[in-house]
mmCIF file of N, CA and C in Angstrom:
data_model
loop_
_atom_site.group_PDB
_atom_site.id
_atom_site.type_symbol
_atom_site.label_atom_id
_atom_site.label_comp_id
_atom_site.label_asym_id
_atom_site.label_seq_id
_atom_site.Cartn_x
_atom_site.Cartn_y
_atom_site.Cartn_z
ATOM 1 N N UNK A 1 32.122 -63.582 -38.659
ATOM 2 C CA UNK A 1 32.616 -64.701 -37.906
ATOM 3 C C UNK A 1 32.489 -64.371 -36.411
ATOM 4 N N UNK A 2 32.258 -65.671 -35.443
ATOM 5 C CA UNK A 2 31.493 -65.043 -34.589
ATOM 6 C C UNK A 2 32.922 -64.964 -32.904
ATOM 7 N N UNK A 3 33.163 -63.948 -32.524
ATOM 8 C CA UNK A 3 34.623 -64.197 -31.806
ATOM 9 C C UNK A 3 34.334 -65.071 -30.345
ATOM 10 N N UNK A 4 35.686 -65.757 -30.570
ATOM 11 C CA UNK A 4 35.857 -66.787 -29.618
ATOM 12 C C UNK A 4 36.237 -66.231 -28.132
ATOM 13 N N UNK A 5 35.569 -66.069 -27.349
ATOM 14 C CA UNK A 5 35.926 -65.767 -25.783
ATOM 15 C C UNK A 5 36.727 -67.032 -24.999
ATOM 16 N N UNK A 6 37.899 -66.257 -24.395
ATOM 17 C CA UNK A 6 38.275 -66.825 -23.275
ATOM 18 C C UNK A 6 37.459 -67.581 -21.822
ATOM 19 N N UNK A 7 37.886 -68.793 -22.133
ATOM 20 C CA UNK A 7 37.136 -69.374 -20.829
ATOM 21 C C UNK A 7 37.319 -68.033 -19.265
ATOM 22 N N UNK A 8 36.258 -68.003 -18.625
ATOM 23 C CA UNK A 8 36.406 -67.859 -17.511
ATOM 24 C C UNK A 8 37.526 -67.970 -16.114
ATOM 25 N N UNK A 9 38.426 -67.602 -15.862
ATOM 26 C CA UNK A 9 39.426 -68.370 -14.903
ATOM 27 C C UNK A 9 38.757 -69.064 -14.018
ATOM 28 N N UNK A 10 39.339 -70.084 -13.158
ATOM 29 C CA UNK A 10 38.681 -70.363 -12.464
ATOM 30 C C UNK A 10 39.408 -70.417 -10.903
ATOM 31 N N UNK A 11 40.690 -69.657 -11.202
ATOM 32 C CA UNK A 11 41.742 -69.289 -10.135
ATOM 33 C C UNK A 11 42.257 -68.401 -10.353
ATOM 34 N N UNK A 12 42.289 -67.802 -9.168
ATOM 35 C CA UNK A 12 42.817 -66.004 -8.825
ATOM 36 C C UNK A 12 44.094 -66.008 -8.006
ATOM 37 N N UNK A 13 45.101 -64.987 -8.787
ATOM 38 C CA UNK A 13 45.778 -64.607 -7.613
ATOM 39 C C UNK A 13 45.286 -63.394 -7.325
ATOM 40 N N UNK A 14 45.499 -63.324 -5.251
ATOM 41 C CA UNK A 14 44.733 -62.017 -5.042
ATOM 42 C C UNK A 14 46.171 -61.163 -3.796
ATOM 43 N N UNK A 15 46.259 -60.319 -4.473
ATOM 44 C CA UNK A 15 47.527 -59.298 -3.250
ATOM 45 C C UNK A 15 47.024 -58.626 -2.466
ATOM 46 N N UNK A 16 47.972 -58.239 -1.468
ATOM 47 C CA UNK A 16 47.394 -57.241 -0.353
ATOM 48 C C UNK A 16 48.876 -57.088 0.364
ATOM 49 N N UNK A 17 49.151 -55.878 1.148
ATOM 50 C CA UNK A 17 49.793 -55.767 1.081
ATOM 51 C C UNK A 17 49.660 -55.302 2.644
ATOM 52 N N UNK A 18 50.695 -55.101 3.879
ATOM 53 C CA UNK A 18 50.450 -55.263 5.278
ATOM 54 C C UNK A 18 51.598 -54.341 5.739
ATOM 55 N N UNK A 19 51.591 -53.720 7.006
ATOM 56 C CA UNK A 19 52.692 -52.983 7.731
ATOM 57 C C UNK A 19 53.641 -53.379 8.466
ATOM 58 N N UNK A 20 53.348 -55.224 8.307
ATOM 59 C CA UNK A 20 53.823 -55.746 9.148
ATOM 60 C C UNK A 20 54.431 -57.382 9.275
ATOM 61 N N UNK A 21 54.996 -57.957 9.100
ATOM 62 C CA UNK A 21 55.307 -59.601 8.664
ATOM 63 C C UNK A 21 54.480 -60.386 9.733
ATOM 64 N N UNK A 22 54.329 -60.286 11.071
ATOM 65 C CA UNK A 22 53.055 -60.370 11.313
ATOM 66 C C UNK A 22 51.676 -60.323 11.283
ATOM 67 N N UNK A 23 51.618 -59.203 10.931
ATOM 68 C CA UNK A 23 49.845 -59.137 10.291
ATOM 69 C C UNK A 23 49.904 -59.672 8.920
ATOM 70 N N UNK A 24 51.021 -59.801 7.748
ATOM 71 C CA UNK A 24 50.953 -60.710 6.487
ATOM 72 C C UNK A 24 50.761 -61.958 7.188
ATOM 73 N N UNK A 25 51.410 -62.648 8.123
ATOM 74 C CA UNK A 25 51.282 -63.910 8.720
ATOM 75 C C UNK A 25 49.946 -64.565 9.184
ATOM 76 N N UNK A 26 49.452 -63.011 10.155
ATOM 77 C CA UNK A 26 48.221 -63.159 10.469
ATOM 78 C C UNK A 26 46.663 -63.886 9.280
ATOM 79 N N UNK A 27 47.230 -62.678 8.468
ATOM 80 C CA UNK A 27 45.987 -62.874 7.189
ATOM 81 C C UNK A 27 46.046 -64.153 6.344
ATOM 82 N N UNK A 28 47.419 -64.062 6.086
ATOM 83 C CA UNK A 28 47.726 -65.580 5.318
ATOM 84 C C UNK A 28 46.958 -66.980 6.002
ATOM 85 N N UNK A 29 47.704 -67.019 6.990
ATOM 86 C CA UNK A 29 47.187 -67.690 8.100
ATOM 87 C C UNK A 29 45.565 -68.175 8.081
ATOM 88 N N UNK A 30 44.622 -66.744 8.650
ATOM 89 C CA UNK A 30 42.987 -66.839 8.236
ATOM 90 C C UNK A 30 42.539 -67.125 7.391
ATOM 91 N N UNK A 31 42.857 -66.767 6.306
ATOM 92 C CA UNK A 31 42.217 -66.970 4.807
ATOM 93 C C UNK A 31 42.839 -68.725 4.633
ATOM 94 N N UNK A 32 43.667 -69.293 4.958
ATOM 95 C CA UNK A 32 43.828 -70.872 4.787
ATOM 96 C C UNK A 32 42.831 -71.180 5.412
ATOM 97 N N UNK A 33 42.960 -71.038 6.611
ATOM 98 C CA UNK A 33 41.909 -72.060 7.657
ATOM 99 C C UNK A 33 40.819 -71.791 7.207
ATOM 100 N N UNK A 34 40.057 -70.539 7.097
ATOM 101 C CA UNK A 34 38.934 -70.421 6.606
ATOM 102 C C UNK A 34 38.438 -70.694 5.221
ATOM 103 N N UNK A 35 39.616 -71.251 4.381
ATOM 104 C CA UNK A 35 39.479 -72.007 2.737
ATOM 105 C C UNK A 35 38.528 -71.144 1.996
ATOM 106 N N UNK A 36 38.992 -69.782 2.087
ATOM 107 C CA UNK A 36 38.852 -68.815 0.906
ATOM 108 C C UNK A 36 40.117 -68.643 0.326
ATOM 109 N N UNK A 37 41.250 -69.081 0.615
ATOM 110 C CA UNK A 37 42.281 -69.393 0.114
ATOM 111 C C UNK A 37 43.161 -70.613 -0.010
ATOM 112 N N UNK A 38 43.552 -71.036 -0.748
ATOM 113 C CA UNK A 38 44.383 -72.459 -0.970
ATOM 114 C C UNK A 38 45.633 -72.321 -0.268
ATOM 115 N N UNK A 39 46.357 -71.012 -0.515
ATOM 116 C CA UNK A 39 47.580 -70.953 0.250
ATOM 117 C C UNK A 39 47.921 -69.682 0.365
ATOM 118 N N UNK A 40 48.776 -69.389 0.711
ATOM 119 C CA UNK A 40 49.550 -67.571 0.444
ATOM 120 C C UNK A 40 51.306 -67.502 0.434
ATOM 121 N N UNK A 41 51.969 -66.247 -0.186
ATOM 122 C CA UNK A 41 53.114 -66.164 0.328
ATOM 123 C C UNK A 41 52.966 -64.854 0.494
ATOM 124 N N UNK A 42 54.059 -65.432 1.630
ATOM 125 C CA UNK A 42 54.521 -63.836 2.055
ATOM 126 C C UNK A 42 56.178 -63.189 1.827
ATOM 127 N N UNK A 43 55.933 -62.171 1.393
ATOM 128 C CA UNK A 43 57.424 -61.518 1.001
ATOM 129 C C UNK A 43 57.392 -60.086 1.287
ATOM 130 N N UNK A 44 59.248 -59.599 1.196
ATOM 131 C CA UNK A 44 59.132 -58.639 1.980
ATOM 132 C C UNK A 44 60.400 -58.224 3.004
ATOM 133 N N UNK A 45 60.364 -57.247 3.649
ATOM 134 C CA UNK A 45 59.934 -56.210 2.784
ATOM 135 C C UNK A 45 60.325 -55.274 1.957
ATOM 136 N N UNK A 46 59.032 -54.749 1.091
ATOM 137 C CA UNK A 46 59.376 -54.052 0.061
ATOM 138 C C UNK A 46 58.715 -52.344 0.216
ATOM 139 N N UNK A 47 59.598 -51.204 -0.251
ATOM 140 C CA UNK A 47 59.459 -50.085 0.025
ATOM 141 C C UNK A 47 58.169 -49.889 -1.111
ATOM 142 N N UNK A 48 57.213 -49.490 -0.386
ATOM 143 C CA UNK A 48 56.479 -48.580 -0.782
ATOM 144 C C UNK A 48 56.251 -47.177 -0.751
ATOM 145 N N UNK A 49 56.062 -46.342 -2.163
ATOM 146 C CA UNK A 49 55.820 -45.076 -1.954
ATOM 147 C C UNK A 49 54.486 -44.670 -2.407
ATOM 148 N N UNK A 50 53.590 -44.109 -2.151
ATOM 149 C CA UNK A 50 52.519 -43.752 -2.424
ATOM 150 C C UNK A 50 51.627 -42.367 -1.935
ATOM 151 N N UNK A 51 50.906 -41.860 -1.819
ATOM 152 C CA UNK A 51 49.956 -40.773 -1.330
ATOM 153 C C UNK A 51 48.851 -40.981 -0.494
ATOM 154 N N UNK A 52 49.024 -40.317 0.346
ATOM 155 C CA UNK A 52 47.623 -40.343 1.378
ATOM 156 C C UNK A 52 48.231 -39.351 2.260
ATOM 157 N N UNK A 53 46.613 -38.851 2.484
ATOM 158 C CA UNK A 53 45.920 -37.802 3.482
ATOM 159 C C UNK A 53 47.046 -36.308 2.990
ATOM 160 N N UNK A 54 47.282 -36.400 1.859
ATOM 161 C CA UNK A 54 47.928 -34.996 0.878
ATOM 162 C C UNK A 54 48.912 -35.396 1.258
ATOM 163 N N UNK A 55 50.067 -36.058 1.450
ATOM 164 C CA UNK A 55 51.611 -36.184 1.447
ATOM 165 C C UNK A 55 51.887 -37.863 1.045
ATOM 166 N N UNK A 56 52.635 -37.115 0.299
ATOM 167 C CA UNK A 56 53.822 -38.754 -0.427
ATOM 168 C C UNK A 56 54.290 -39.504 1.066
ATOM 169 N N UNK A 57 53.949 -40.590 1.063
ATOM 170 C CA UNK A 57 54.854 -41.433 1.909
ATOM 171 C C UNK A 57 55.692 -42.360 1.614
ATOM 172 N N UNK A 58 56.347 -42.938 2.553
ATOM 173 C CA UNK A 58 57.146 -43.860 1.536
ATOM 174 C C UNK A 58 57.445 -44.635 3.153
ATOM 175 N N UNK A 59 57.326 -46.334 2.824
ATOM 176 C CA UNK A 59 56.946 -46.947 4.166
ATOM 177 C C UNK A 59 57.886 -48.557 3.820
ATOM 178 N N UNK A 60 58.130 -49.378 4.679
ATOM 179 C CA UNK A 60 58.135 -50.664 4.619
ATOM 180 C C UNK A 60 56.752 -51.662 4.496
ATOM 181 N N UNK A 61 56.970 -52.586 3.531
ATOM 182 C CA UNK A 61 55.645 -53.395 3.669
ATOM 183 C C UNK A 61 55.540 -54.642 3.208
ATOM 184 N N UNK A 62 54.736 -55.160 3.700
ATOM 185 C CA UNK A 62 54.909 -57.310 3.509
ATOM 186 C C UNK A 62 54.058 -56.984 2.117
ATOM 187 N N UNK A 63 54.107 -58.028 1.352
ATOM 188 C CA UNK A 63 53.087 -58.710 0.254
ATOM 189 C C UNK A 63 52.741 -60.008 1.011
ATOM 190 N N UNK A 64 51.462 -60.232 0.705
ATOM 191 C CA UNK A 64 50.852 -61.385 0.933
ATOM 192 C C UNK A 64 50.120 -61.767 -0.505
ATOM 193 N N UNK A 65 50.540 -63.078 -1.460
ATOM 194 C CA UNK A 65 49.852 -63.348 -2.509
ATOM 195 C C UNK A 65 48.911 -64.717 -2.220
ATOM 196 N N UNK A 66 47.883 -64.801 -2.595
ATOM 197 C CA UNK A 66 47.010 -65.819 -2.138
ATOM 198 C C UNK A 66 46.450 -66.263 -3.495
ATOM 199 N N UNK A 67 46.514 -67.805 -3.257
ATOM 200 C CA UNK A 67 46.285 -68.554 -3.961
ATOM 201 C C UNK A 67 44.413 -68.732 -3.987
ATOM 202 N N UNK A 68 43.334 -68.570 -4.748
ATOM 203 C CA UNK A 68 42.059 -68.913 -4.647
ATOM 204 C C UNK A 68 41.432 -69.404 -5.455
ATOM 205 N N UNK A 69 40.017 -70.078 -5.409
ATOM 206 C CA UNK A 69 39.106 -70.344 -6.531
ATOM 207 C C UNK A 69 38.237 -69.266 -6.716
ATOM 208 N N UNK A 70 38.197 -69.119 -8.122
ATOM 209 C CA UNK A 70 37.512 -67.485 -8.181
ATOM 210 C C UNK A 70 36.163 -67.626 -7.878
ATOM 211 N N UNK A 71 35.201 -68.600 -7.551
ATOM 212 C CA UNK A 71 34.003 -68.747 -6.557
ATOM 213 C C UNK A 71 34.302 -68.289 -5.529
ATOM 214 N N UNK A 72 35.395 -68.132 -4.921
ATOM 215 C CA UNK A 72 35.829 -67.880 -3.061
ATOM 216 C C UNK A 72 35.862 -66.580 -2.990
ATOM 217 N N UNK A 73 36.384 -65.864 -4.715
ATOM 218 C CA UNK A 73 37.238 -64.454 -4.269
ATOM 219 C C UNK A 73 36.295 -63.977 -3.489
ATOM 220 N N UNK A 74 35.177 -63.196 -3.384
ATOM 221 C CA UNK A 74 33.637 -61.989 -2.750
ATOM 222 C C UNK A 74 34.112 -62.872 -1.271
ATOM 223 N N UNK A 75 34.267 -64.060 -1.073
ATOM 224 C CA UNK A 75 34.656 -64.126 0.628
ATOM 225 C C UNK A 75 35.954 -64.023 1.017
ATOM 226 N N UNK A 76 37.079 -64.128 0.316
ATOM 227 C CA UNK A 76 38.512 -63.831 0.412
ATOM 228 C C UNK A 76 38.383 -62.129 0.499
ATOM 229 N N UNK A 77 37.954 -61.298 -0.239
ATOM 230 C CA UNK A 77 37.846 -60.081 -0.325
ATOM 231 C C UNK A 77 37.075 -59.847 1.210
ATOM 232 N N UNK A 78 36.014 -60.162 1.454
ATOM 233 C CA UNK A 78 34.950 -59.890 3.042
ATOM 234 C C UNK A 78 36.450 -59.808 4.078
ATOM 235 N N UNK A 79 36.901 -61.271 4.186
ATOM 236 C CA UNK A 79 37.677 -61.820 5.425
ATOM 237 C C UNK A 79 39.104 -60.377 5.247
ATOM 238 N N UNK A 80 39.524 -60.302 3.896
ATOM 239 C CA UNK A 80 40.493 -59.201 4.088
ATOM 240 C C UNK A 80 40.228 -57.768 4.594
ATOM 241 N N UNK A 81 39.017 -57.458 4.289
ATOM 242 C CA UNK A 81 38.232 -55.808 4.238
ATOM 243 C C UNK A 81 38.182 -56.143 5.964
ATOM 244 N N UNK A 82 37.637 -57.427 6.475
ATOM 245 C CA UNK A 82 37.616 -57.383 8.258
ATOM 246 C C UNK A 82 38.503 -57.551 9.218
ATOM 247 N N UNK A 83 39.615 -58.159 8.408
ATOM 248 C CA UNK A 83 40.723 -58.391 9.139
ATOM 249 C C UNK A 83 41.723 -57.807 9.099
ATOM 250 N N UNK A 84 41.581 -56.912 7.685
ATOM 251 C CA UNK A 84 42.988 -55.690 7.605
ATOM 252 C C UNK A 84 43.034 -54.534 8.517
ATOM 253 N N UNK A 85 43.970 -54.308 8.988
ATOM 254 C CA UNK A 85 44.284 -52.773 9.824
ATOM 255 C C UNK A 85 44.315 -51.785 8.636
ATOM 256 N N UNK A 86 44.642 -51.604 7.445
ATOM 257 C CA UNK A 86 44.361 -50.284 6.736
ATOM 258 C C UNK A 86 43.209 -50.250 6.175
ATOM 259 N N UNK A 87 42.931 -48.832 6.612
ATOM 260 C CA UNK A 87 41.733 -48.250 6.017
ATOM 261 C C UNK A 87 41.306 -48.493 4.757
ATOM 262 N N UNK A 88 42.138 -48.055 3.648
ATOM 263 C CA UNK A 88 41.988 -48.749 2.570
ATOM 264 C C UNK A 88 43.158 -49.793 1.855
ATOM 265 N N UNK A 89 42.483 -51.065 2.342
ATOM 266 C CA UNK A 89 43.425 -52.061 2.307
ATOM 267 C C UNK A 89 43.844 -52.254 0.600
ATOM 268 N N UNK A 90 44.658 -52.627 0.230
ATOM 269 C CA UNK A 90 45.140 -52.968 -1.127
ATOM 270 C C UNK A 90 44.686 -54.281 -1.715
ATOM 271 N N UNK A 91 43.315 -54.455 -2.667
ATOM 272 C CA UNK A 91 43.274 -55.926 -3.047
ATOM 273 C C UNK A 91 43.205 -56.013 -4.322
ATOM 274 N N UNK A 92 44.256 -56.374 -4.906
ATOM 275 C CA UNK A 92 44.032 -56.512 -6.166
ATOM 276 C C UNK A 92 43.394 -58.052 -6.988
ATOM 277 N N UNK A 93 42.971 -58.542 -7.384
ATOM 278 C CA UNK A 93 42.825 -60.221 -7.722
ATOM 279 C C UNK A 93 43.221 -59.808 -9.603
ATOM 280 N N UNK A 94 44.303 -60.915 -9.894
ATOM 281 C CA UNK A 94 44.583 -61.608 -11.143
ATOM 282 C C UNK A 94 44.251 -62.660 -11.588
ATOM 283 N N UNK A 95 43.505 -62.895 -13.063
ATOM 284 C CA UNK A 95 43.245 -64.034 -13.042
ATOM 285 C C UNK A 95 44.409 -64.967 -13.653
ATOM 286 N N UNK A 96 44.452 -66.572 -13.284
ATOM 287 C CA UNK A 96 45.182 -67.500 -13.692
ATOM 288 C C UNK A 96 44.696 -67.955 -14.811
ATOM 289 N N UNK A 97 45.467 -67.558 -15.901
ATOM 290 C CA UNK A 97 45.083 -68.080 -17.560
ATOM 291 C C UNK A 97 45.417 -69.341 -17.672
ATOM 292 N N UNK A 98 46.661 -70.076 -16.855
ATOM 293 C CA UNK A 98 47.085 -70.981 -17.525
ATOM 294 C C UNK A 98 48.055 -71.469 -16.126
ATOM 295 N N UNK A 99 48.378 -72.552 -16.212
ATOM 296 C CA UNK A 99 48.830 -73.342 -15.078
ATOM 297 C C UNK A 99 48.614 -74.890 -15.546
ATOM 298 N N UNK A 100 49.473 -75.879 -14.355
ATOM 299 C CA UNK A 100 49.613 -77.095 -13.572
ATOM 300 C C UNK A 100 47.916 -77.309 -13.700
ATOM 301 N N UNK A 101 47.518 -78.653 -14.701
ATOM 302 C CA UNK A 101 46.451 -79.153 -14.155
ATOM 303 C C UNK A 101 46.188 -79.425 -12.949
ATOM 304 N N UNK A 102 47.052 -80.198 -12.163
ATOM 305 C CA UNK A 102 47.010 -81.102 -10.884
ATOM 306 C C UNK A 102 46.898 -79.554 -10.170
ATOM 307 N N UNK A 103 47.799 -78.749 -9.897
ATOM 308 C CA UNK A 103 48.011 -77.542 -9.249
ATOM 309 C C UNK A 103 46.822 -76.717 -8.901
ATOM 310 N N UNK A 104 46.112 -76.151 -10.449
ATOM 311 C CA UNK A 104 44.946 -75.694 -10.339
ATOM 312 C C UNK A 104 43.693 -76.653 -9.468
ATOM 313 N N UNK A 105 43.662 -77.708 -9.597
ATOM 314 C CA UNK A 105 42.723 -78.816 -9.194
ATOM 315 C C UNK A 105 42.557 -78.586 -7.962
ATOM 316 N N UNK A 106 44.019 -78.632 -7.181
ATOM 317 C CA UNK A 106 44.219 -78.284 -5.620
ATOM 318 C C UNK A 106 44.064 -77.171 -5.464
ATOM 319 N N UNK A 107 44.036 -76.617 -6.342
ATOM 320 C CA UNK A 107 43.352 -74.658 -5.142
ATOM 321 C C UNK A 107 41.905 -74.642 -5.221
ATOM 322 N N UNK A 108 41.314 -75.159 -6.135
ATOM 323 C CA UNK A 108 39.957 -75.885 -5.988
ATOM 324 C C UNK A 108 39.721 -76.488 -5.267
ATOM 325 N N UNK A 109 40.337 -77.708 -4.932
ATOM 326 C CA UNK A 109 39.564 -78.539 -4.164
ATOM 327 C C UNK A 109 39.900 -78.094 -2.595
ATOM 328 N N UNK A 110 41.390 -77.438 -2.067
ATOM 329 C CA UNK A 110 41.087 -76.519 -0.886
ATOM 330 C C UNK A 110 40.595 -75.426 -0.790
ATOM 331 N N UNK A 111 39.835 -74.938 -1.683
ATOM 332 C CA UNK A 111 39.099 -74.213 -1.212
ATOM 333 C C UNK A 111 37.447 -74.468 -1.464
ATOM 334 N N UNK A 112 37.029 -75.658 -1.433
ATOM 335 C CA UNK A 112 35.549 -76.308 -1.573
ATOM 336 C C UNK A 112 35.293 -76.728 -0.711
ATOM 337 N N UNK A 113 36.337 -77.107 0.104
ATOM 338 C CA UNK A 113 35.794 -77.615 1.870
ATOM 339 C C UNK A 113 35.316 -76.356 2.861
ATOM 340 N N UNK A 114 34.829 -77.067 4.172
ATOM 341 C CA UNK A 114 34.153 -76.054 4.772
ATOM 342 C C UNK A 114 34.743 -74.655 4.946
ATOM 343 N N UNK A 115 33.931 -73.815 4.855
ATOM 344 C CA UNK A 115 34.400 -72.361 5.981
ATOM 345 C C UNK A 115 33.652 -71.956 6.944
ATOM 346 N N UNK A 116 35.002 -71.505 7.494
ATOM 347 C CA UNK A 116 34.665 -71.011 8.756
ATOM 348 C C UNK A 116 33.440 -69.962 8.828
ATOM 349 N N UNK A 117 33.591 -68.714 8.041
ATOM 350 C CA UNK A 117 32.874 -67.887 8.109
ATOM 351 C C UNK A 117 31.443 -67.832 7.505
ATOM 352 N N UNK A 118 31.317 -69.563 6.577
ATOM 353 C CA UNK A 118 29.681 -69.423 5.756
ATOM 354 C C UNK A 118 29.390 -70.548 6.410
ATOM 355 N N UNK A 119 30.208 -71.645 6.668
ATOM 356 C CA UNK A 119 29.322 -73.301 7.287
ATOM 357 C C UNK A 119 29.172 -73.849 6.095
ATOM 358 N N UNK A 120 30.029 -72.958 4.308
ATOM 359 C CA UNK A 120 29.222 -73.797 3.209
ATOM 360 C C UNK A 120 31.016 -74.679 3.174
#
């Protein structure tokens, strides 16, 4: 019997995570106007602990979650990799299994209008 695959998502949530409620503001912010993202929130903050450059740190930090069409993510990902201050910025993307017809429709359809950064 031949197995049934899951449709494709066709909306992502994508995280990242910032040093600063400003620079979450900042990014949120870009990625709308430039409609590689439908929307974002920002929350925060939340303690992070993690490793780098051989020592545990442990820091304050915004979340920024962004709403996208998974056609957009490869330019949502570009605009974050150019606009983030950390070196290695945090991007994770999840896909949306299931949701708001109308809901999903609108992160589609804001993010099918122009961008800034392609002219498509």
């Amino acid at each position: 019997m031949a197995e049934i695959l899951p449709e494709t998502p066709s909306v992502l949530t994508v995280l990242t995570t910032t040093g600063s409620a400003e620079e979450a503001e900042a990014l949120a912010r870009g990625a709308v106007e430039r409609r590689v993202a439908a929307c974002a929130q920002i929350g925060g903050p939340v303690t992070s602990v993690y490793r780098w450059e051989d020592a545990v740190q442990t820091d304050p930090e915004w979340q920024v979650l962004f709403k996208t069409a998974a056609t957009r993510y490869a330019d949502l990902e570009a605009y974050l990799r150019e606009a983030h201050s950390y070196d290695v910025p945090e991007i994770i993307a999840t896909p949306v299994v299931r949701g708001g017809a109308d809901y999903l429709g609108w992160v589609a359809e804001e993010c099918a209008g122009p961008s800034a950064t392609t002219g498509a």
